[in-house]
PDB file of C-alpha atoms in Angstrom:
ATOM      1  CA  UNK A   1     142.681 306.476 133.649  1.00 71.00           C
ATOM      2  CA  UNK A   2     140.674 304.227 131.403  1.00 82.00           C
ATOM      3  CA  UNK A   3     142.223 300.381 130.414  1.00 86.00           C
ATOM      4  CA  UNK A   4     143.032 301.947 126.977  1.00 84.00           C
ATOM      5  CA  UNK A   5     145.069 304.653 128.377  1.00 81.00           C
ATOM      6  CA  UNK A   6     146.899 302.819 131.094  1.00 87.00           C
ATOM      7  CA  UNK A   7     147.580 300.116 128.273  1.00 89.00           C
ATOM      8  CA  UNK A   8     149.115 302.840 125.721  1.00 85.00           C
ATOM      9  CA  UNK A   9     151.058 304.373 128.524  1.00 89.00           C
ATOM     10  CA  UNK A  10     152.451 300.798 129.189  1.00 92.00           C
ATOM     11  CA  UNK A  11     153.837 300.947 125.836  1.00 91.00           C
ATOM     12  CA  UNK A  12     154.722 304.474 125.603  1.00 90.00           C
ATOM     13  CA  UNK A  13     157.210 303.461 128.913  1.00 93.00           C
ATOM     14  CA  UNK A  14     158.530 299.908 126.686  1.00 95.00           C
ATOM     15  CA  UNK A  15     159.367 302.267 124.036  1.00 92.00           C
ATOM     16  CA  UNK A  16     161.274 304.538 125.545  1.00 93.00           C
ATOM     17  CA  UNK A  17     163.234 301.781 127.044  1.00 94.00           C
ATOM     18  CA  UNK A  18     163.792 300.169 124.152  1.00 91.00           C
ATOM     19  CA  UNK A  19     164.867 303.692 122.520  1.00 91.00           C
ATOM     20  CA  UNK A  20     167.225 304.316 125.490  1.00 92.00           C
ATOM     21  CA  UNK A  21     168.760 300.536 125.024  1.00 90.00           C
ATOM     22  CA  UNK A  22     169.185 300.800 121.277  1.00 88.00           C
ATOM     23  CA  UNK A  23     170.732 304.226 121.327  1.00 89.00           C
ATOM     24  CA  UNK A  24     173.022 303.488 124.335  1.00 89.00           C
ATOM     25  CA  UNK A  25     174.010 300.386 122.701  1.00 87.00           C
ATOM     26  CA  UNK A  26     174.768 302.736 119.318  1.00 88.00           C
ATOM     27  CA  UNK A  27     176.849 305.010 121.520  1.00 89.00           C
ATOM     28  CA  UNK A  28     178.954 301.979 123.086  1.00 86.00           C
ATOM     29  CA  UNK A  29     179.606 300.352 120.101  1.00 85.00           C
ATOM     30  CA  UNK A  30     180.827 303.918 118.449  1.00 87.00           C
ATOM     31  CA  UNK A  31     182.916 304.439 121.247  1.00 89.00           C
ATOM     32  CA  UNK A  32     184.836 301.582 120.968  1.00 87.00           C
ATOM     33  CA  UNK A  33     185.558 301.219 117.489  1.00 85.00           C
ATOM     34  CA  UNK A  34     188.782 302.806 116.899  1.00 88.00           C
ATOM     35  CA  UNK A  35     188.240 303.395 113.003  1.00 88.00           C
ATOM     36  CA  UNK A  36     185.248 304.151 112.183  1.00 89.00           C
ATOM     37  CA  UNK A  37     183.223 306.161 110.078  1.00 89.00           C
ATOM     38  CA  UNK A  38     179.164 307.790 110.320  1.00 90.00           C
ATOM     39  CA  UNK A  39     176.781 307.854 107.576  1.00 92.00           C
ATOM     40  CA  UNK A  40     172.952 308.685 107.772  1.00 93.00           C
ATOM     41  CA  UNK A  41     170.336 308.804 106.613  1.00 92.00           C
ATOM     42  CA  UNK A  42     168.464 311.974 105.175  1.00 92.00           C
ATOM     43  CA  UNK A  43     165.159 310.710 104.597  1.00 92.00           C
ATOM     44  CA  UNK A  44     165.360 308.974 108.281  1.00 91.00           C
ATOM     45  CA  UNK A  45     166.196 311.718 109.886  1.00 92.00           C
ATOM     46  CA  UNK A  46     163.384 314.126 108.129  1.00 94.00           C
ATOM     47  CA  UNK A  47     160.770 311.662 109.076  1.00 92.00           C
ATOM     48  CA  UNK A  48     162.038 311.107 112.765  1.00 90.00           C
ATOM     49  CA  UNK A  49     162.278 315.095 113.689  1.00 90.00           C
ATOM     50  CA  UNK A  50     158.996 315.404 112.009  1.00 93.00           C
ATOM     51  CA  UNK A  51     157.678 312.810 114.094  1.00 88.00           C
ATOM     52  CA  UNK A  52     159.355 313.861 117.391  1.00 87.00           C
ATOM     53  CA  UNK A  53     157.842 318.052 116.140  1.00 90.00           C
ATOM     54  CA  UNK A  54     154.686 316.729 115.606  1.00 87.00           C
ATOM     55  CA  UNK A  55     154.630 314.766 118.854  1.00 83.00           C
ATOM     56  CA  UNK A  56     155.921 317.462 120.840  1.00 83.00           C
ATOM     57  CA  UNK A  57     153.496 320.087 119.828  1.00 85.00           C
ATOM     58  CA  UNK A  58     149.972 318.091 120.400  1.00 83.00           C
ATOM     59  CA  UNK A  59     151.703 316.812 123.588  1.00 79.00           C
ATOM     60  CA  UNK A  60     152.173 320.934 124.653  1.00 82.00           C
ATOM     61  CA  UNK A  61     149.476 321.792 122.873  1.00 83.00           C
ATOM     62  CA  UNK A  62     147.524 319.123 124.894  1.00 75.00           C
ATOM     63  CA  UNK A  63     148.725 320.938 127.947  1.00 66.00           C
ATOM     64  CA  UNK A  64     150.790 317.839 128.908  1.00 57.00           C
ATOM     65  CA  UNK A  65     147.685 315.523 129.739  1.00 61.00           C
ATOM     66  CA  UNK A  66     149.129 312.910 127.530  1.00 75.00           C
ATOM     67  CA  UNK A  67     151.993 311.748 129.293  1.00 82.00           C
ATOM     68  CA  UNK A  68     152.142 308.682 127.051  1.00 83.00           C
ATOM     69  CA  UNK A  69     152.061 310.872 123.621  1.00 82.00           C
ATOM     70  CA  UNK A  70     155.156 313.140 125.540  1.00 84.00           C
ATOM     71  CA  UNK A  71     156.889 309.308 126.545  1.00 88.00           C
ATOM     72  CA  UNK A  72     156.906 308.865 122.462  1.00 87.00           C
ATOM     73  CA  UNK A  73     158.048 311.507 121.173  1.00 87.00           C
ATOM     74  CA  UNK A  74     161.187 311.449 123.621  1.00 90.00           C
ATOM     75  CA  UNK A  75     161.470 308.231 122.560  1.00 91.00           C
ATOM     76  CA  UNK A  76     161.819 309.107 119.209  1.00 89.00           C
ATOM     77  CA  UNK A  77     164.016 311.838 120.006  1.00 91.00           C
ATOM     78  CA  UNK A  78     166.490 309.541 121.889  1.00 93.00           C
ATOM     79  CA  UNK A  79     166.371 306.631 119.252  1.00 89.00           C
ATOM     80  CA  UNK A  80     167.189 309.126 116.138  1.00 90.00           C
ATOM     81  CA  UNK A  81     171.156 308.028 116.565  1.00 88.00           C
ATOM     82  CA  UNK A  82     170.516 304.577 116.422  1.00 86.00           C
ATOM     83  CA  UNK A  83     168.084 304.548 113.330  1.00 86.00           C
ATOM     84  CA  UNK A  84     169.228 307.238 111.188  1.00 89.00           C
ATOM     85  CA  UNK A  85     172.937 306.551 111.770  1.00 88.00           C
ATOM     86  CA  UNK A  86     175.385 303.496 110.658  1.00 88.00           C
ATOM     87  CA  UNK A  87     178.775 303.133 111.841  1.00 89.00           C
ATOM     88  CA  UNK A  88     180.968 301.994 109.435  1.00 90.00           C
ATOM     89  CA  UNK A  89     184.435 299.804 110.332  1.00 87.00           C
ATOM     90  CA  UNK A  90     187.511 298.195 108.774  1.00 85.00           C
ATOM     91  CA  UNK A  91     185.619 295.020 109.886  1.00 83.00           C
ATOM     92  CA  UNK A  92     182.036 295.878 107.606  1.00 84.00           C
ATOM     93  CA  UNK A  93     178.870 297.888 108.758  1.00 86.00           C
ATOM     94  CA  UNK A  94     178.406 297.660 112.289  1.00 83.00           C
ATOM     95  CA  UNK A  95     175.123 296.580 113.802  1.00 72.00           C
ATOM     96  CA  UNK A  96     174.684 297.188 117.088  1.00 64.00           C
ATOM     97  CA  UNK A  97     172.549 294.939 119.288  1.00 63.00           C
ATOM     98  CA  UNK A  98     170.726 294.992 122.446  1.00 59.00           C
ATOM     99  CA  UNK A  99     174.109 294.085 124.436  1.00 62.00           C
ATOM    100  CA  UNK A 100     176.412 293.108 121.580  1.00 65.00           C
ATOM    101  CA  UNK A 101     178.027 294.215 118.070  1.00 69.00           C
ATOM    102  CA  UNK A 102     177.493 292.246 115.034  1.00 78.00           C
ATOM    103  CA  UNK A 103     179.494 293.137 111.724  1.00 80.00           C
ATOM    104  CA  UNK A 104     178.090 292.834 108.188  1.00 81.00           C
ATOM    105  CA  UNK A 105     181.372 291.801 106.934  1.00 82.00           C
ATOM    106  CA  UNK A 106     182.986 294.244 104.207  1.00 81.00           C
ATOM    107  CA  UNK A 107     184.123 291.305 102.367  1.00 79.00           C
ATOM    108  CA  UNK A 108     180.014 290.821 101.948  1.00 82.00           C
ATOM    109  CA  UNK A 109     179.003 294.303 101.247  1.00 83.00           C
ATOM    110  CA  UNK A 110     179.077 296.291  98.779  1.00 82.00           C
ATOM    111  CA  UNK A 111     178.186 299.935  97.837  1.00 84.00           C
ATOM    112  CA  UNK A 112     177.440 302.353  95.144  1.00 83.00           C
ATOM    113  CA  UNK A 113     177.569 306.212  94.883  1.00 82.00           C
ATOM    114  CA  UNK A 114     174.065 307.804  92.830  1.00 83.00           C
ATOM    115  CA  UNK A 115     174.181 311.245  92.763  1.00 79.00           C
ATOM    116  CA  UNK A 116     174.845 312.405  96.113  1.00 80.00           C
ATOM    117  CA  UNK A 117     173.676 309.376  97.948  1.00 88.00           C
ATOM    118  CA  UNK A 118     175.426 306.724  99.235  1.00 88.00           C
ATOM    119  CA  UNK A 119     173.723 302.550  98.820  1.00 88.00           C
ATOM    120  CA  UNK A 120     174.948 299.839 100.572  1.00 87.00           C
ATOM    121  CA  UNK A 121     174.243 297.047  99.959  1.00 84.00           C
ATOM    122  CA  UNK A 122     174.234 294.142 102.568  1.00 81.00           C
ATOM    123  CA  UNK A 123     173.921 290.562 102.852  1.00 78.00           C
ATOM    124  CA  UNK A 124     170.545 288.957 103.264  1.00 79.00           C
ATOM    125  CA  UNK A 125     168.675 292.656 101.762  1.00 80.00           C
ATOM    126  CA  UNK A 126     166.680 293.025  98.812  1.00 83.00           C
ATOM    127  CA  UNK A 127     167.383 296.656  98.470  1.00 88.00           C
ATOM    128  CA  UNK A 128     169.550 299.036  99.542  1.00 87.00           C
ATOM    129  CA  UNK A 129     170.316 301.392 102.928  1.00 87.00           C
ATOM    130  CA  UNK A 130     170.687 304.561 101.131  1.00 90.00           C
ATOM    131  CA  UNK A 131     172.413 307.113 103.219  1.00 91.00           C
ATOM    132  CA  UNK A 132     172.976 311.058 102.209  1.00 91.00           C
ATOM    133  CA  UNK A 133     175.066 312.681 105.098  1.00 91.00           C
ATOM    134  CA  UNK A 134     178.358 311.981 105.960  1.00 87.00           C
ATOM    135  CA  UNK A 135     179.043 310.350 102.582  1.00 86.00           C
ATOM    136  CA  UNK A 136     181.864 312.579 101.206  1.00 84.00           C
ATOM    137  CA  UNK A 137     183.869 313.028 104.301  1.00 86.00           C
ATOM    138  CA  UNK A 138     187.257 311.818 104.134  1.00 85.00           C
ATOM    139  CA  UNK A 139     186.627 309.254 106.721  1.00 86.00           C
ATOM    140  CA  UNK A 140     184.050 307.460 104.868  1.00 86.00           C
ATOM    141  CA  UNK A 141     185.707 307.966 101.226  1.00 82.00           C
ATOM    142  CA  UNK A 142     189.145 306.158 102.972  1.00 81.00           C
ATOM    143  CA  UNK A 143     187.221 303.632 104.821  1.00 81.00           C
ATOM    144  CA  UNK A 144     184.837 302.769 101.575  1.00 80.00           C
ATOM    145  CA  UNK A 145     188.489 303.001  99.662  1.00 78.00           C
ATOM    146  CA  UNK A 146     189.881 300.475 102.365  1.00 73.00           C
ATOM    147  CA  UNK A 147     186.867 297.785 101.414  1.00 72.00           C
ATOM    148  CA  UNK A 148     187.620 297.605  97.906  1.00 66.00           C
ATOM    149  CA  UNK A 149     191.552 297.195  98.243  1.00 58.00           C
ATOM    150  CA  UNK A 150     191.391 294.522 100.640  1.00 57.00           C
ATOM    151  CA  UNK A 151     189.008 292.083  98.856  1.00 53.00           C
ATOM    152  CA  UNK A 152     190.686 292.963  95.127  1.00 55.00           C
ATOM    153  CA  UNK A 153     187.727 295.470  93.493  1.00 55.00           C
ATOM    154  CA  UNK A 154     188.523 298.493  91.709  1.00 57.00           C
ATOM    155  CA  UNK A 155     187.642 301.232  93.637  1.00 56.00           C
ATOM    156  CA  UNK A 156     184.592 303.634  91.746  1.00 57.00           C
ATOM    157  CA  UNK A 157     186.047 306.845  94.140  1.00 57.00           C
ATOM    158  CA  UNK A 158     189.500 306.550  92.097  1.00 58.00           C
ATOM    159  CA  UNK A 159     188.408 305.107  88.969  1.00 59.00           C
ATOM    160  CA  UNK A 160     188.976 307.035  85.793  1.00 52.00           C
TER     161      UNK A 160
END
């Protein structure tokens, strides 16, 4: 095993640590919220399963000699929860963290339906998380509802 490889194995393994982390930390936080509701998105999720495909085949393809290529693409595989999904909460958009949950308050966001997709918008972003599945369940339509009652905006769901 040549420098280069043992160093790009190194971070295959961080990766996948950092994948299993985030995504455990996802699952915690989406345990524990009593309300909640799951949006994601479309685009996110196209990209990551063609990633985690593409990954997959040269690593069998490979005949498995590049452990650290196989290391990514699980990696990949196990973070898709955590990047493609957000967990929405009478308290805002949840964030999970490392070891923690942090709230982008709903008093501070905001969001728009276009088309079919969902944007919200969040403090501190220039542009918006646009999510397309999950966005017309009941859950999220009452929970998006919810937001605009409590801080006095007409709600666009219910709007004439």
């Amino acid at each position: 095993m040549t420098v280069l490889e043992t160093i790009i194995f190194v971070v295959a393994v961080v990766l996948l640590a950092v994948s299993a982390l985030m995504t455990v930390s996802w699952l915690t936080a989406f345990i524990r919220e009593k309300e909640k509701a799951l949006v994601y998105s479309a685009e996110m999720l196209i990209c990551a399963g063609i990633v985690t495909i593409l990954s997959f085949a040269v690593f069998i393809i490979g005949k498995g000699h590049d452990t650290a290529l196989g290391l990514i693409a699980l990696a990949v595989l196990i973070s898709i929860p955590s990047v493609c999904g957000v967990i929405l909460t009478p308290k805002g958009v949840c964030r999970s963290l490392s070891f923690g949950r942090k709230y982008a308050p709903s008093s501070e966001v905001s969001y728009e339906f276009k088309g079919s997709a969902l944007e919200i918008y969040t403090p501190g972003s220039t542009r918006p998380a646009k999510f397309q599945i999950g966005t017309k369940s009941i859950r999220t339509v009452k929970m998006l509802a919810d937001w605009y009652q409590k801080h006095g905006y007409e709600n666009p769901l219910i709007k004439d």
